[in-house]
mmCIF file of C-alpha atoms in Angstrom:
data_model
loop_
_atom_site.group_PDB
_atom_site.id
_atom_site.type_symbol
_atom_site.label_atom_id
_atom_site.label_comp_id
_atom_site.label_asym_id
_atom_site.label_seq_id
_atom_site.Cartn_x
_atom_site.Cartn_y
_atom_site.Cartn_z
ATOM 1 C CA UNK H 27 17.206 41.133 -10.511
ATOM 2 C CA UNK H 28 14.454 40.312 -13.789
ATOM 3 C CA UNK H 29 11.799 37.735 -12.677
ATOM 4 C CA UNK H 30 9.097 36.935 -15.222
ATOM 5 C CA UNK H 31 5.837 35.908 -13.705
ATOM 6 C CA UNK H 32 3.721 32.975 -15.484
ATOM 7 C CA UNK H 33 0.984 35.096 -16.930
ATOM 8 C CA UNK H 34 3.172 38.213 -17.851
ATOM 9 C CA UNK H 35 1.950 40.065 -14.852
ATOM 10 C CA UNK H 36 5.016 42.543 -13.625
ATOM 11 C CA UNK H 37 6.218 42.769 -9.941
ATOM 12 C CA UNK H 38 3.952 45.010 -7.581
ATOM 13 C CA UNK H 39 5.044 48.711 -6.764
ATOM 14 C CA UNK H 40 5.715 49.375 -2.903
ATOM 15 C CA UNK H 41 2.870 50.636 -2.076
ATOM 16 C CA UNK H 42 0.484 48.148 -4.238
ATOM 17 C CA UNK H 43 2.667 45.357 -1.996
ATOM 18 C CA UNK H 44 1.391 46.690 0.724
ATOM 19 C CA UNK H 45 -2.068 47.167 0.527
ATOM 20 C CA UNK H 46 -2.000 44.017 -0.637
ATOM 21 C CA UNK H 47 -0.182 42.494 2.475
ATOM 22 C CA UNK H 48 -2.535 44.740 4.036
ATOM 23 C CA UNK H 49 -5.652 42.816 2.704
ATOM 24 C CA UNK H 50 -4.086 39.789 3.150
ATOM 25 C CA UNK H 51 -3.727 39.734 7.170
ATOM 26 C CA UNK H 52 -7.039 41.133 7.707
ATOM 27 C CA UNK H 53 -8.965 38.045 9.602
ATOM 28 C CA UNK H 54 -12.362 40.321 9.395
ATOM 29 C CA UNK H 55 -12.041 40.916 5.710
ATOM 30 C CA UNK H 56 -14.386 38.495 4.011
ATOM 31 C CA UNK H 57 -12.595 39.157 0.343
ATOM 32 C CA UNK H 58 -9.475 37.403 2.050
ATOM 33 C CA UNK H 59 -8.013 35.098 -0.393
ATOM 34 C CA UNK H 60 -8.411 31.449 0.644
ATOM 35 C CA UNK H 61 -4.634 30.736 0.196
ATOM 36 C CA UNK H 62 -4.117 33.416 3.192
ATOM 37 C CA UNK H 63 -7.038 31.921 5.014
ATOM 38 C CA UNK H 64 -5.326 28.503 4.849
ATOM 39 C CA UNK H 65 -2.103 29.700 5.690
ATOM 40 C CA UNK H 66 -2.813 31.695 8.962
ATOM 41 C CA UNK H 67 -4.661 28.198 9.834
ATOM 42 C CA UNK H 68 -2.214 25.817 9.106
ATOM 43 C CA UNK H 69 0.336 28.009 11.591
ATOM 44 C CA UNK H 70 -2.574 28.039 14.205
ATOM 45 C CA UNK H 71 -3.016 23.818 13.690
ATOM 46 C CA UNK H 72 1.294 23.780 13.876
ATOM 47 C CA UNK H 73 1.524 25.655 17.015
ATOM 48 C CA UNK H 74 -0.726 23.484 18.983
ATOM 49 C CA UNK H 75 0.544 20.422 17.706
ATOM 50 C CA UNK H 76 -2.658 19.659 15.795
ATOM 51 C CA UNK H 77 -0.940 19.070 12.238
ATOM 52 C CA UNK H 78 2.237 19.873 10.148
ATOM 53 C CA UNK H 79 0.583 21.056 6.924
ATOM 54 C CA UNK H 80 2.726 23.282 4.717
ATOM 55 C CA UNK H 81 2.411 24.953 0.818
ATOM 56 C CA UNK H 82 4.553 24.096 -1.220
ATOM 57 C CA UNK H 83 7.424 26.422 -2.792
ATOM 58 C CA UNK H 84 6.246 27.562 -6.348
ATOM 59 C CA UNK H 85 9.422 26.433 -8.411
ATOM 60 C CA UNK H 86 11.981 29.007 -9.738
ATOM 61 C CA UNK H 87 13.895 28.260 -12.404
ATOM 62 C CA UNK H 88 17.502 30.211 -12.685
ATOM 63 C CA UNK H 89 18.197 31.671 -15.940
ATOM 64 C CA UNK H 90 21.167 34.011 -15.184
ATOM 65 C CA UNK H 91 23.343 33.863 -12.277
ATOM 66 C CA UNK H 92 26.495 35.955 -11.309
ATOM 67 C CA UNK H 93 29.803 34.611 -9.193
ATOM 68 C CA UNK H 94 31.221 37.815 -8.069
ATOM 69 C CA UNK H 95 32.801 35.730 -5.598
ATOM 70 C CA UNK H 96 33.661 31.921 -5.173
ATOM 71 C CA UNK H 97 31.645 32.296 -1.757
ATOM 72 C CA UNK H 98 28.661 34.296 -2.848
ATOM 73 C CA UNK H 99 26.201 34.054 -6.152
ATOM 74 C CA UNK H 100 23.930 36.744 -7.345
ATOM 75 C CA UNK H 101 20.624 35.548 -9.534
ATOM 76 C CA UNK H 102 20.005 38.141 -11.884
ATOM 77 C CA UNK H 103 17.271 36.812 -13.869
ATOM 78 C CA UNK H 104 14.533 33.756 -13.011
ATOM 79 C CA UNK H 105 11.531 32.610 -13.856
ATOM 80 C CA UNK H 106 8.241 31.525 -11.573
ATOM 81 C CA UNK H 107 7.460 27.981 -12.776
ATOM 82 C CA UNK H 108 3.920 26.917 -12.783
ATOM 83 C CA UNK H 109 3.458 24.311 -9.956
ATOM 84 C CA UNK H 110 3.272 20.888 -10.996
ATOM 85 C CA UNK H 111 1.391 19.471 -8.424
ATOM 86 C CA UNK H 112 -0.818 20.984 -5.876
ATOM 87 C CA UNK H 113 -0.952 23.688 -3.481
ATOM 88 C CA UNK H 114 -0.413 21.927 0.107
ATOM 89 C CA UNK H 115 0.981 18.812 1.954
ATOM 90 C CA UNK H 116 1.659 17.484 5.109
ATOM 91 C CA UNK H 117 0.437 14.982 7.805
ATOM 92 C CA UNK H 118 -1.795 14.755 10.176
ATOM 93 C CA UNK H 119 -2.737 11.742 12.932
ATOM 94 C CA UNK H 120 -0.070 10.012 11.123
ATOM 95 C CA UNK H 121 -2.020 10.154 7.685
ATOM 96 C CA UNK H 122 -0.320 12.154 4.463
ATOM 97 C CA UNK H 123 -2.446 15.032 3.699
ATOM 98 C CA UNK H 124 -2.772 16.269 0.303
ATOM 99 C CA UNK H 125 -5.082 19.137 -1.731
ATOM 100 C CA UNK H 126 -5.423 22.015 -3.705
ATOM 101 C CA UNK H 127 -6.993 25.195 -2.767
ATOM 102 C CA UNK H 128 -9.699 27.149 -5.427
ATOM 103 C CA UNK H 129 -12.082 29.409 -5.370
ATOM 104 C CA UNK H 130 -14.923 30.843 -7.186
ATOM 105 C CA UNK H 131 -16.867 33.878 -7.453
ATOM 106 C CA UNK H 132 -19.434 31.904 -8.975
ATOM 107 C CA UNK H 133 -22.718 30.893 -7.058
ATOM 108 C CA UNK H 134 -24.510 28.123 -8.309
ATOM 109 C CA UNK H 135 -21.531 25.977 -9.711
ATOM 110 C CA UNK H 136 -17.823 25.537 -9.597
ATOM 111 C CA UNK H 137 -15.589 25.694 -13.373
ATOM 112 C CA UNK H 138 -13.339 22.481 -13.430
ATOM 113 C CA UNK H 139 -11.045 24.854 -15.621
ATOM 114 C CA UNK H 140 -9.579 25.555 -12.359
ATOM 115 C CA UNK H 141 -7.989 22.057 -12.145
ATOM 116 C CA UNK H 142 -5.422 20.809 -14.501
ATOM 117 C CA UNK H 143 -4.725 17.219 -16.050
ATOM 118 C CA UNK H 144 -1.381 17.230 -13.901
ATOM 119 C CA UNK H 145 -2.919 18.035 -10.902
ATOM 120 C CA UNK H 146 -5.833 15.117 -11.329
ATOM 121 C CA UNK H 147 -3.004 12.763 -12.516
ATOM 122 C CA UNK H 148 -1.133 13.696 -8.820
ATOM 123 C CA UNK H 149 -3.789 13.229 -6.527
ATOM 124 C CA UNK H 150 -4.857 9.848 -8.168
ATOM 125 C CA UNK H 151 -1.067 9.246 -7.589
ATOM 126 C CA UNK H 152 -1.403 9.748 -4.080
ATOM 127 C CA UNK H 153 -4.972 8.360 -3.022
ATOM 128 C CA UNK H 154 -3.187 5.276 -4.633
ATOM 129 C CA UNK H 155 -0.682 5.337 -1.799
ATOM 130 C CA UNK H 156 -3.348 5.733 0.774
ATOM 131 C CA UNK H 157 -3.120 9.697 1.186
ATOM 132 C CA UNK H 158 -6.027 11.642 2.477
ATOM 133 C CA UNK H 159 -6.267 13.802 -0.663
ATOM 134 C CA UNK H 160 -8.924 16.803 -1.488
ATOM 135 C CA UNK H 161 -9.941 20.239 -2.951
ATOM 136 C CA UNK H 162 -10.754 22.915 -0.446
ATOM 137 C CA UNK H 163 -12.947 24.883 -2.347
ATOM 138 C CA UNK H 164 -14.624 28.656 -1.810
ATOM 139 C CA UNK H 165 -17.315 30.007 -2.954
ATOM 140 C CA UNK H 166 -16.486 33.781 -2.435
ATOM 141 C CA UNK H 167 -19.257 35.565 -2.763
ATOM 142 C CA UNK H 168 -21.313 33.018 -0.681
ATOM 143 C CA UNK H 169 -18.768 32.803 1.744
ATOM 144 C CA UNK H 170 -19.181 29.063 1.912
ATOM 145 C CA UNK H 171 -16.218 26.214 1.911
ATOM 146 C CA UNK H 172 -16.012 22.800 1.600
ATOM 147 C CA UNK H 173 -13.493 19.951 1.381
ATOM 148 C CA UNK H 174 -14.252 17.942 -2.145
ATOM 149 C CA UNK H 175 -13.001 14.075 -1.690
ATOM 150 C CA UNK H 176 -9.918 13.728 -4.583
ATOM 151 C CA UNK H 177 -11.833 10.619 -5.777
ATOM 152 C CA UNK H 178 -15.324 12.375 -6.361
ATOM 153 C CA UNK H 179 -13.440 15.370 -8.206
ATOM 154 C CA UNK H 180 -11.527 12.650 -10.375
ATOM 155 C CA UNK H 181 -14.261 11.152 -11.927
ATOM 156 C CA UNK H 182 -16.089 14.372 -12.520
ATOM 157 C CA UNK H 183 -12.927 15.487 -14.392
ATOM 158 C CA UNK H 184 -13.298 11.622 -16.107
ATOM 159 C CA UNK H 185 -16.726 12.477 -17.073
ATOM 160 C CA UNK H 186 -15.792 15.922 -18.196
ATOM 161 C CA UNK H 187 -13.260 14.438 -20.696
ATOM 162 C CA UNK H 188 -15.646 12.237 -22.129
ATOM 163 C CA UNK H 189 -18.318 15.114 -22.922
ATOM 164 C CA UNK H 190 -19.755 16.318 -19.727
ATOM 165 C CA UNK H 191 -20.524 19.310 -18.257
ATOM 166 C CA UNK H 192 -17.491 21.811 -17.632
ATOM 167 C CA UNK H 193 -18.187 22.485 -13.702
ATOM 168 C CA UNK H 194 -19.837 20.718 -10.357
ATOM 169 C CA UNK H 195 -23.223 22.328 -9.528
ATOM 170 C CA UNK H 196 -23.067 23.837 -5.777
ATOM 171 C CA UNK H 197 -26.076 21.383 -5.308
ATOM 172 C CA UNK H 198 -23.807 18.380 -5.868
ATOM 173 C CA UNK H 199 -20.666 19.796 -3.622
ATOM 174 C CA UNK H 200 -22.703 20.049 -0.692
ATOM 175 C CA UNK H 201 -23.983 16.220 -1.063
ATOM 176 C CA UNK H 202 -20.420 15.016 -1.922
ATOM 177 C CA UNK H 203 -18.546 17.209 0.252
ATOM 178 C CA UNK H 204 -17.799 18.091 3.602
ATOM 179 C CA UNK H 205 -18.267 22.547 5.005
ATOM 180 C CA UNK H 206 -15.842 23.791 6.841
ATOM 181 C CA UNK H 207 -16.596 25.976 9.371
ATOM 182 C CA UNK H 208 -14.809 29.589 9.791
ATOM 183 C CA UNK H 209 -14.076 31.633 13.088
ATOM 184 C CA UNK H 210 -10.722 33.299 14.797
ATOM 185 C CA UNK H 211 -8.700 30.395 16.314
ATOM 186 C CA UNK H 212 -8.486 28.925 13.867
ATOM 187 C CA UNK H 213 -9.259 31.021 10.592
ATOM 188 C CA UNK H 214 -10.874 27.903 8.795
ATOM 189 C CA UNK H 215 -12.223 24.707 11.035
ATOM 190 C CA UNK H 216 -10.921 22.479 8.269
ATOM 191 C CA UNK H 217 -9.125 19.360 10.268
ATOM 192 C CA UNK H 218 -12.863 17.963 11.413
ATOM 193 C CA UNK H 219 -13.096 18.212 7.834
ATOM 194 C CA UNK H 220 -10.652 16.148 7.443
ATOM 195 C CA UNK H 221 -11.657 13.708 10.164
ATOM 196 C CA UNK H 222 -14.526 12.712 7.812
ATOM 197 C CA UNK H 223 -13.045 12.226 4.919
ATOM 198 C CA UNK H 224 -10.284 9.981 7.057
ATOM 199 C CA UNK H 225 -13.325 7.884 8.429
ATOM 200 C CA UNK H 226 -14.919 7.689 4.379
ATOM 201 C CA UNK H 227 -11.619 6.558 3.149
ATOM 202 C CA UNK H 228 -11.153 4.222 6.094
ATOM 203 C CA UNK H 229 -14.657 2.661 5.456
ATOM 204 C CA UNK H 230 -14.002 2.161 1.952
ATOM 205 C CA UNK H 231 -10.768 0.564 2.269
ATOM 206 C CA UNK H 232 -12.151 -2.177 4.904
ATOM 207 C CA UNK H 233 -14.959 -3.088 2.790
#
């Protein structure tokens, strides 16, 4: 089957896939991807009954499908389409949770180019419905993690569109964001940070 990847990259060889898989599940590796860390944490939260949060599947556009039998179909060609919204959603404490995970090698600021307009629009729509929405940001070289409220991200995005700066300083993220601690179980202990976001949002709503 021929599958076309969004950025033109081809599939990994078997040896590359094995190496990548080994690296992604090594919890002692500080270079572990943010996505892998969140997925491991979500599995822990799910199995312990604390939250139900999953990564959204990447949409696939089928191009060519053969039907050798009436009861079977064989996909011959398909394209991975870019996700139209954010990376994760689920339910926690009766609240709808929606967020996007981003990481950067920068040590002084977070580039806004990591986001896209359709993601900002989606977060704004979820906020309007009372969802708990945020950006899960990792500074890889600093090994620091933050939850940045979607309301602040949207405001910063709008300022950028009006000629403002194209990044968020780390000092600003430390001021407006909520730090996330890492450990063993779960890998990223981010639900306490979500609790703070819920308290903040409820406080704003009740005013």
